[in-house]
PDB file of C-alpha atoms in Angstrom:
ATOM      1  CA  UNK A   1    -210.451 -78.627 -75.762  1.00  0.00           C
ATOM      2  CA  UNK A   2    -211.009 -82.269 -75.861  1.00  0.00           C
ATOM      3  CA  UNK A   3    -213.897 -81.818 -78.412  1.00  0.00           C
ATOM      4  CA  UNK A   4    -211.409 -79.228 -80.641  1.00  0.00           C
ATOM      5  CA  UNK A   5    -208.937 -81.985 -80.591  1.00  0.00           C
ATOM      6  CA  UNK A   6    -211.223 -84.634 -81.701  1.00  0.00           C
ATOM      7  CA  UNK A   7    -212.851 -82.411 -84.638  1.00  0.00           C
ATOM      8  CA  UNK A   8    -208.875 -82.182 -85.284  1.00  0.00           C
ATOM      9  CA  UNK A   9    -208.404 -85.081 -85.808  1.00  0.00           C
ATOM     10  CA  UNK A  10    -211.809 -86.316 -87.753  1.00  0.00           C
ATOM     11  CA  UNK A  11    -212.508 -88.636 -84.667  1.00  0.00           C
ATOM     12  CA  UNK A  12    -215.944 -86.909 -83.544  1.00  0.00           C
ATOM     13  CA  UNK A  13    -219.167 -88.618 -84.520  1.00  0.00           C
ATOM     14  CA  UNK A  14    -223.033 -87.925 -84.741  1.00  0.00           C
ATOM     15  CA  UNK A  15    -223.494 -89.833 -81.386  1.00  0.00           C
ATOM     16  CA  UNK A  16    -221.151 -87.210 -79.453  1.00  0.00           C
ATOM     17  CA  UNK A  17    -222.677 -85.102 -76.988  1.00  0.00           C
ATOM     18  CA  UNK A  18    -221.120 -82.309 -78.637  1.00  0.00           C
ATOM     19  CA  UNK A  19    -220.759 -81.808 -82.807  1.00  0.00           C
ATOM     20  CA  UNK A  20    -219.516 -78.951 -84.687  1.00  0.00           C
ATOM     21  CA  UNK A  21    -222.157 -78.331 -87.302  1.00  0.00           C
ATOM     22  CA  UNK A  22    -220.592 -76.136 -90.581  1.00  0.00           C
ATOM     23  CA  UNK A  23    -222.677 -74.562 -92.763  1.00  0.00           C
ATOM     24  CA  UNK A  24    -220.390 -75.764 -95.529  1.00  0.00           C
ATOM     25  CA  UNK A  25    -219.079 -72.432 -97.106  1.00  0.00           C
ATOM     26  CA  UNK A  26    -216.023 -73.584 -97.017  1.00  0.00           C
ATOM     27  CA  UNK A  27    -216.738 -76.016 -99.751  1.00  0.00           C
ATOM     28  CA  UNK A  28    -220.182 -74.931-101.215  1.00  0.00           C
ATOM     29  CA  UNK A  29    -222.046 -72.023 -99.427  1.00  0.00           C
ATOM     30  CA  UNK A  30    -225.817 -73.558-100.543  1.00  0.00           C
ATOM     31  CA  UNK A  31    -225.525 -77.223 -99.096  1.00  0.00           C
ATOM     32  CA  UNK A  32    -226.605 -78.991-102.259  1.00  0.00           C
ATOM     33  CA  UNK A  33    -223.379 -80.947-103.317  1.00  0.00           C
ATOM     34  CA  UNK A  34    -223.896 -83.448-100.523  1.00  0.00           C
ATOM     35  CA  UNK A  35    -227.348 -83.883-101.980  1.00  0.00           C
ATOM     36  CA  UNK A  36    -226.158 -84.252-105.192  1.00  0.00           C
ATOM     37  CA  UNK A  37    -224.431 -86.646-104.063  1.00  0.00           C
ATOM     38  CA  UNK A  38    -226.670 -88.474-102.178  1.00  0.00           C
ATOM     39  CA  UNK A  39    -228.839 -88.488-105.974  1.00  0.00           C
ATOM     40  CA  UNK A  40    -231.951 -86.620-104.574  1.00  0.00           C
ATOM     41  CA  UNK A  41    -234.649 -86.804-106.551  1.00  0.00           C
ATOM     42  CA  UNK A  42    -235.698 -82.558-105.292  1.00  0.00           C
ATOM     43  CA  UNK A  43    -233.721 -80.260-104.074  1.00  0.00           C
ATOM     44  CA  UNK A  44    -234.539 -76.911-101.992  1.00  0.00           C
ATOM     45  CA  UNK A  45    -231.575 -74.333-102.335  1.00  0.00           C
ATOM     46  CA  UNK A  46    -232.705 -71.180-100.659  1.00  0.00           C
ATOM     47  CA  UNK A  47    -229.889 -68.489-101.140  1.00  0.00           C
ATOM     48  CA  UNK A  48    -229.934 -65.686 -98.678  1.00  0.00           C
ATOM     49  CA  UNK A  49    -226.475 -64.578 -98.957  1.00  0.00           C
ATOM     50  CA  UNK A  50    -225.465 -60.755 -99.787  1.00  0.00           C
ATOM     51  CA  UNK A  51    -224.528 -60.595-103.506  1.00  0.00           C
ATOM     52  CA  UNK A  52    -225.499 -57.272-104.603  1.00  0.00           C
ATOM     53  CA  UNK A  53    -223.997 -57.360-107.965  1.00  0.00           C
ATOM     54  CA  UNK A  54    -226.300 -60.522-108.411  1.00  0.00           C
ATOM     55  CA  UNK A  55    -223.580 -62.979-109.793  1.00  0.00           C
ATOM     56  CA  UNK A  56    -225.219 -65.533-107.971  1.00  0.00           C
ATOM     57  CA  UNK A  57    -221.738 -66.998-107.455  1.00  0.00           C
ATOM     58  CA  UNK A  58    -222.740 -69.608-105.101  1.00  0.00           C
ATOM     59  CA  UNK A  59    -224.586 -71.131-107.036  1.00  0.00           C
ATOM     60  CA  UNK A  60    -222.041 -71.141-109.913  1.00  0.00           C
ATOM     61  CA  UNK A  61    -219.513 -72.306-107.900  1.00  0.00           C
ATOM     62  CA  UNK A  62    -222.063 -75.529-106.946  1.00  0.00           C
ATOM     63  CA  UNK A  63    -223.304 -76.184-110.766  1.00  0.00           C
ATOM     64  CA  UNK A  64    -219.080 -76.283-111.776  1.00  0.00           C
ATOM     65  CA  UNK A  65    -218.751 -77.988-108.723  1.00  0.00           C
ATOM     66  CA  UNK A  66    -220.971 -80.733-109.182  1.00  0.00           C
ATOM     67  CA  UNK A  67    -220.166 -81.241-113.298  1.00  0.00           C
ATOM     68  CA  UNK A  68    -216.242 -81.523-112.047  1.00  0.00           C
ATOM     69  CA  UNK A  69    -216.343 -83.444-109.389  1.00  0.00           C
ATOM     70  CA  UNK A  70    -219.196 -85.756-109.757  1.00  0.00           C
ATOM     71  CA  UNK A  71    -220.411 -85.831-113.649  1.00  0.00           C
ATOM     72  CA  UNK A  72    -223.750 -84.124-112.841  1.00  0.00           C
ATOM     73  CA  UNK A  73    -225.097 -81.344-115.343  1.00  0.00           C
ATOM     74  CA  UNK A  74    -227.544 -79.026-113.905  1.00  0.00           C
ATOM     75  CA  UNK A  75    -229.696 -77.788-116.836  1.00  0.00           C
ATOM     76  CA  UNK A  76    -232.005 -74.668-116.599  1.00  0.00           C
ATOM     77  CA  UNK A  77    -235.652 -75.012-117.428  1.00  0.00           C
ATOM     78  CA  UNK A  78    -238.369 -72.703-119.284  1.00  0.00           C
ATOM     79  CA  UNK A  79    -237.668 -69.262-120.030  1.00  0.00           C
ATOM     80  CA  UNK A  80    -235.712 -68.641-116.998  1.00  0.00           C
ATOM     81  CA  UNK A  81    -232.590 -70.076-118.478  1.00  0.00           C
ATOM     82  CA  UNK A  82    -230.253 -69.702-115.254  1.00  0.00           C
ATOM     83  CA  UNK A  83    -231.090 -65.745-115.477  1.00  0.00           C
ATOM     84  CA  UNK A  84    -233.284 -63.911-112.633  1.00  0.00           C
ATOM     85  CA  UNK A  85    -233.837 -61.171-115.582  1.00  0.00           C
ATOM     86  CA  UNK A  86    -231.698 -58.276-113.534  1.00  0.00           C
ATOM     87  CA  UNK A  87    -232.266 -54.959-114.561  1.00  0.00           C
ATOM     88  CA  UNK A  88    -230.101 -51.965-113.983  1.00  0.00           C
ATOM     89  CA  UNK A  89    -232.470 -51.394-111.015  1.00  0.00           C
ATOM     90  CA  UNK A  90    -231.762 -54.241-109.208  1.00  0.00           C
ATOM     91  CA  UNK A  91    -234.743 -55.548-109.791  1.00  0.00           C
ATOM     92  CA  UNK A  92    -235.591 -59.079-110.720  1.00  0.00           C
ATOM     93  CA  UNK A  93    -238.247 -60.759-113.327  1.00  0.00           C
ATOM     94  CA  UNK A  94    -238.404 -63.454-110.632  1.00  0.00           C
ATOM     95  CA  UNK A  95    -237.271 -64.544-107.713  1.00  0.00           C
ATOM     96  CA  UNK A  96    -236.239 -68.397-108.789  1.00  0.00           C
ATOM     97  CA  UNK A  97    -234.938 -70.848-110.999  1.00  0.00           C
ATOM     98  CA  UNK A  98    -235.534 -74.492-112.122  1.00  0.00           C
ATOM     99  CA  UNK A  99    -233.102 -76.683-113.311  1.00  0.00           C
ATOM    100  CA  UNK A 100    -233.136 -80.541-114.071  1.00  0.00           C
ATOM    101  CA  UNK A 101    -230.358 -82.310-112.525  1.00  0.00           C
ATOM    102  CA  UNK A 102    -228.737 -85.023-114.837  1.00  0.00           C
ATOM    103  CA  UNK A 103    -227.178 -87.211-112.986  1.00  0.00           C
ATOM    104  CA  UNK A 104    -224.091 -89.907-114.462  1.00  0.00           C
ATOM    105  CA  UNK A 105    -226.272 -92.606-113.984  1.00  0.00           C
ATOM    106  CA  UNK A 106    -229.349 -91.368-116.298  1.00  0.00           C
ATOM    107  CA  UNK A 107    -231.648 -90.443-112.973  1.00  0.00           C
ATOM    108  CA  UNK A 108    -232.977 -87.013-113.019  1.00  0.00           C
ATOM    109  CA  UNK A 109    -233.910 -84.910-110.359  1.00  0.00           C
ATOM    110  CA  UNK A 110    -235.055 -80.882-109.864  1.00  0.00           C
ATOM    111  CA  UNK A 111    -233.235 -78.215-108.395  1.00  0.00           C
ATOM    112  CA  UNK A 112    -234.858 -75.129-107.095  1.00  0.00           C
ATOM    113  CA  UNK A 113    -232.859 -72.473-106.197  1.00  0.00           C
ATOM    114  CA  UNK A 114    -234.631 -69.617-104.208  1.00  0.00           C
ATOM    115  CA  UNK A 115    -233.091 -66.094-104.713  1.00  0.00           C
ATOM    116  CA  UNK A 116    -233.529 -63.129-101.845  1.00  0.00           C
ATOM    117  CA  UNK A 117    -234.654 -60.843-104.439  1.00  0.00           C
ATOM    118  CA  UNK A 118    -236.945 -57.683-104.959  1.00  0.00           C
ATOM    119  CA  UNK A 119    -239.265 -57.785-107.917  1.00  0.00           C
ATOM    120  CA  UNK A 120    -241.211 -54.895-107.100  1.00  0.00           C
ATOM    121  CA  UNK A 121    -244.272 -56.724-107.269  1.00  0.00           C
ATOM    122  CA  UNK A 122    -244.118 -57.105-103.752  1.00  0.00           C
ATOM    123  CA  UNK A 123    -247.798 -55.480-102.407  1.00  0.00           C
ATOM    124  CA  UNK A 124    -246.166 -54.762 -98.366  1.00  0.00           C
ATOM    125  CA  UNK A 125    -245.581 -51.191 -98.645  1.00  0.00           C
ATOM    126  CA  UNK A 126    -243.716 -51.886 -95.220  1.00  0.00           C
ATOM    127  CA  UNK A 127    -241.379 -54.252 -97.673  1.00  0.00           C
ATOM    128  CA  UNK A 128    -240.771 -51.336-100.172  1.00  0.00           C
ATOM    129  CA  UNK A 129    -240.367 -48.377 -98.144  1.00  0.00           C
ATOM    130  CA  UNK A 130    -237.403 -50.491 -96.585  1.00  0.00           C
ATOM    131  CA  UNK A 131    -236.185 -50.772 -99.863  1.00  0.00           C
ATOM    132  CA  UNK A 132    -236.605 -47.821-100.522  1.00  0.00           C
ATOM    133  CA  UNK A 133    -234.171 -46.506 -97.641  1.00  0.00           C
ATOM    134  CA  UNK A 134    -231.562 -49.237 -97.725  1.00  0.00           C
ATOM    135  CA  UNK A 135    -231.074 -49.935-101.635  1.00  0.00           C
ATOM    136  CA  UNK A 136    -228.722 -52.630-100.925  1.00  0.00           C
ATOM    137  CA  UNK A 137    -231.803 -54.394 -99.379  1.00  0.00           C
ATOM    138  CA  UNK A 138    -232.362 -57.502 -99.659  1.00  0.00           C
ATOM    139  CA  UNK A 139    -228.041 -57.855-100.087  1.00  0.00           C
ATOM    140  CA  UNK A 140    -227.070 -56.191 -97.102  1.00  0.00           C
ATOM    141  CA  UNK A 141    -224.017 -57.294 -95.292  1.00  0.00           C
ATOM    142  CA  UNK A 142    -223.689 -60.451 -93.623  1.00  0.00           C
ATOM    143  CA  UNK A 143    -221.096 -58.920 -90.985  1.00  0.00           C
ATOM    144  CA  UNK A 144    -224.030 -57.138 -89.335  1.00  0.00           C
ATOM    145  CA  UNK A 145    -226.040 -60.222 -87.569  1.00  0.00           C
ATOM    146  CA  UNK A 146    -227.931 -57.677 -85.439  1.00  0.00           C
ATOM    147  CA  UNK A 147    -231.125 -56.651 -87.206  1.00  0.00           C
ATOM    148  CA  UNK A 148    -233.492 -54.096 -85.708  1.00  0.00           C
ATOM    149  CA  UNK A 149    -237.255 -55.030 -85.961  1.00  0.00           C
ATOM    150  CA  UNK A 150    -237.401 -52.896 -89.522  1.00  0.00           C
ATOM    151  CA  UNK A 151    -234.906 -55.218 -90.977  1.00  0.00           C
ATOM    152  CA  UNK A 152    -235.980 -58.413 -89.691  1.00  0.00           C
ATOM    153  CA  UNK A 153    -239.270 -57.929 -90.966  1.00  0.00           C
ATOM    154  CA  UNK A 154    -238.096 -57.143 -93.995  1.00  0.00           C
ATOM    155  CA  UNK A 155    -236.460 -59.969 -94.522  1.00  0.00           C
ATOM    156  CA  UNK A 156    -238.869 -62.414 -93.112  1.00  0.00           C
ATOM    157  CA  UNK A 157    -242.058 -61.051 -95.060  1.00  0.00           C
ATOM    158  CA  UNK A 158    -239.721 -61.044 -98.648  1.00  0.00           C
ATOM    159  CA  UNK A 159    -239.342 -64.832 -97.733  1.00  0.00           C
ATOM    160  CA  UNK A 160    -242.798 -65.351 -96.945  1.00  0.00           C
ATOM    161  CA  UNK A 161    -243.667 -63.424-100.404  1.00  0.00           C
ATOM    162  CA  UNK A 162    -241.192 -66.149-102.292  1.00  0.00           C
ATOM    163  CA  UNK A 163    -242.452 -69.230-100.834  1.00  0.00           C
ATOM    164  CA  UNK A 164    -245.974 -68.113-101.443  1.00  0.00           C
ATOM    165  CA  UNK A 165    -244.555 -67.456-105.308  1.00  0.00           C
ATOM    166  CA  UNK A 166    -243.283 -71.184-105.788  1.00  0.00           C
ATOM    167  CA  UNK A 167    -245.666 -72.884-102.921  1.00  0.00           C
ATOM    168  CA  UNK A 168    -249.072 -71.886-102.981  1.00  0.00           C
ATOM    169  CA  UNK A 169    -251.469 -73.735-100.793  1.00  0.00           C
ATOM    170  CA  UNK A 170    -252.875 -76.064-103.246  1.00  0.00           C
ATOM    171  CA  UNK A 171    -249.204 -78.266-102.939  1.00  0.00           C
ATOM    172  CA  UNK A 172    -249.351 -80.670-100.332  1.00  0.00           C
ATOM    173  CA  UNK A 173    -247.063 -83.557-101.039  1.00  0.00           C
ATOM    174  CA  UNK A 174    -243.551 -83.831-102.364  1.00  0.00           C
ATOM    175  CA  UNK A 175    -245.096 -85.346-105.665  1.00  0.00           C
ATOM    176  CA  UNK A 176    -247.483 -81.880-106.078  1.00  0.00           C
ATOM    177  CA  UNK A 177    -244.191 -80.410-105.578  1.00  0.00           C
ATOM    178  CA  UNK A 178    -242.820 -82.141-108.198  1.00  0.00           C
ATOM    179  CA  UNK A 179    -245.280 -81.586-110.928  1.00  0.00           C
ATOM    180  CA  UNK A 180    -245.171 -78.273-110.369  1.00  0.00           C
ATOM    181  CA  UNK A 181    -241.754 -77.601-110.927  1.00  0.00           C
ATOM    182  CA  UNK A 182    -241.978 -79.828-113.765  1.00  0.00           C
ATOM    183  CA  UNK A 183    -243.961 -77.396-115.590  1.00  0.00           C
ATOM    184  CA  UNK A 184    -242.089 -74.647-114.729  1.00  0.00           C
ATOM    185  CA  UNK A 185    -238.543 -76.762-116.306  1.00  0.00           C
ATOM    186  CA  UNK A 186    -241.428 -76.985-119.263  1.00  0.00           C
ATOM    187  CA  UNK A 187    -242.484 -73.417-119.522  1.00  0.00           C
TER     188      UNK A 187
END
């Protein structure tokens, strides 16, 4: 109770022995406003979240967010122009976007925002034949936290299969990083 009372009161600390730790969707549900306002020069948004109609409304409500409060545009790159390229399959062109972060103060930084997403390019028949039975895959409901093996799996090889997509092997420093997202805002 004493530790309830504290967080009540905005008295607890990073030194306690005990911290409440909030994923922050009660402000923004991706974490990237604090970054953006810390001016980071990249930043990893990796959006997991069901959204099954695909508004991608976290990460609108970030982007409005960020121009309101603190003056920053976020400005989509290439051809991808803030769109995953839906179609009425609930399929996607691709499973991320680029955008170049203007901040107030003339620095610029990246954004890349990573979207759980099926492109059906995916070669794990494992992958698609889940799919395949639960359409609403890879937007399932967050109420259920207790995934079978099937599901899991799912889920952790269609991550794999994006971060392969946007990190292949050849990047090994934050600056490879960089340049390749670069041409991707260029593309």
């Amino acid at each position: 109770p004493s530790y309830l009372l504290k967080e009540l009161l905005r008295q607890g600390t990073e030194n306690d022995s005990l911290l409440n730790l909030s994923d922050g969707g009660h402000h923004e549900n991706l974490g990237v406003y604090p970054l953006l306002k810390r001016r980071c020069r990249v930043i990893i948004a990796s959006d997991a979240g069901a959204d099954p109609d695909f508004t991608m409304s976290d990460l609108a409500n970030v982007q409005r967010k960020a121009r309101i409060d603190l003056g920053i545009e976020i400005v989509w790159g290439g051809n991808a122009s803030g769109d995953l390229g839906l179609d009425k399959q609930h399929l996607t062109q691709r499973r991320f976007l680029v955008g170049k972060i203007q901040y107030p103060d003339g620095n610029v930084g990246i954004l890349l925002y990573l979207k759980a997403t099926v492109t059906n390019t995916e070669k794990c028949q494992d992958v698609l034949t889940y799919r395949h039975k639960q359409p609403s895959f890879p937007h399932q409901s967050t109420a259920n936290q207790f995934f079978d093996e099937e599901q899991f799996e799912s889920y952790r090889k269609l991550g794999e299969i994006s971060a392969e997509e946007v990190f292949p092997k050849d990047i090994e420093t934050l600056n490879d990083l960089e340049e390749r997202l670069k041409k991707f805002l260029n593309g």
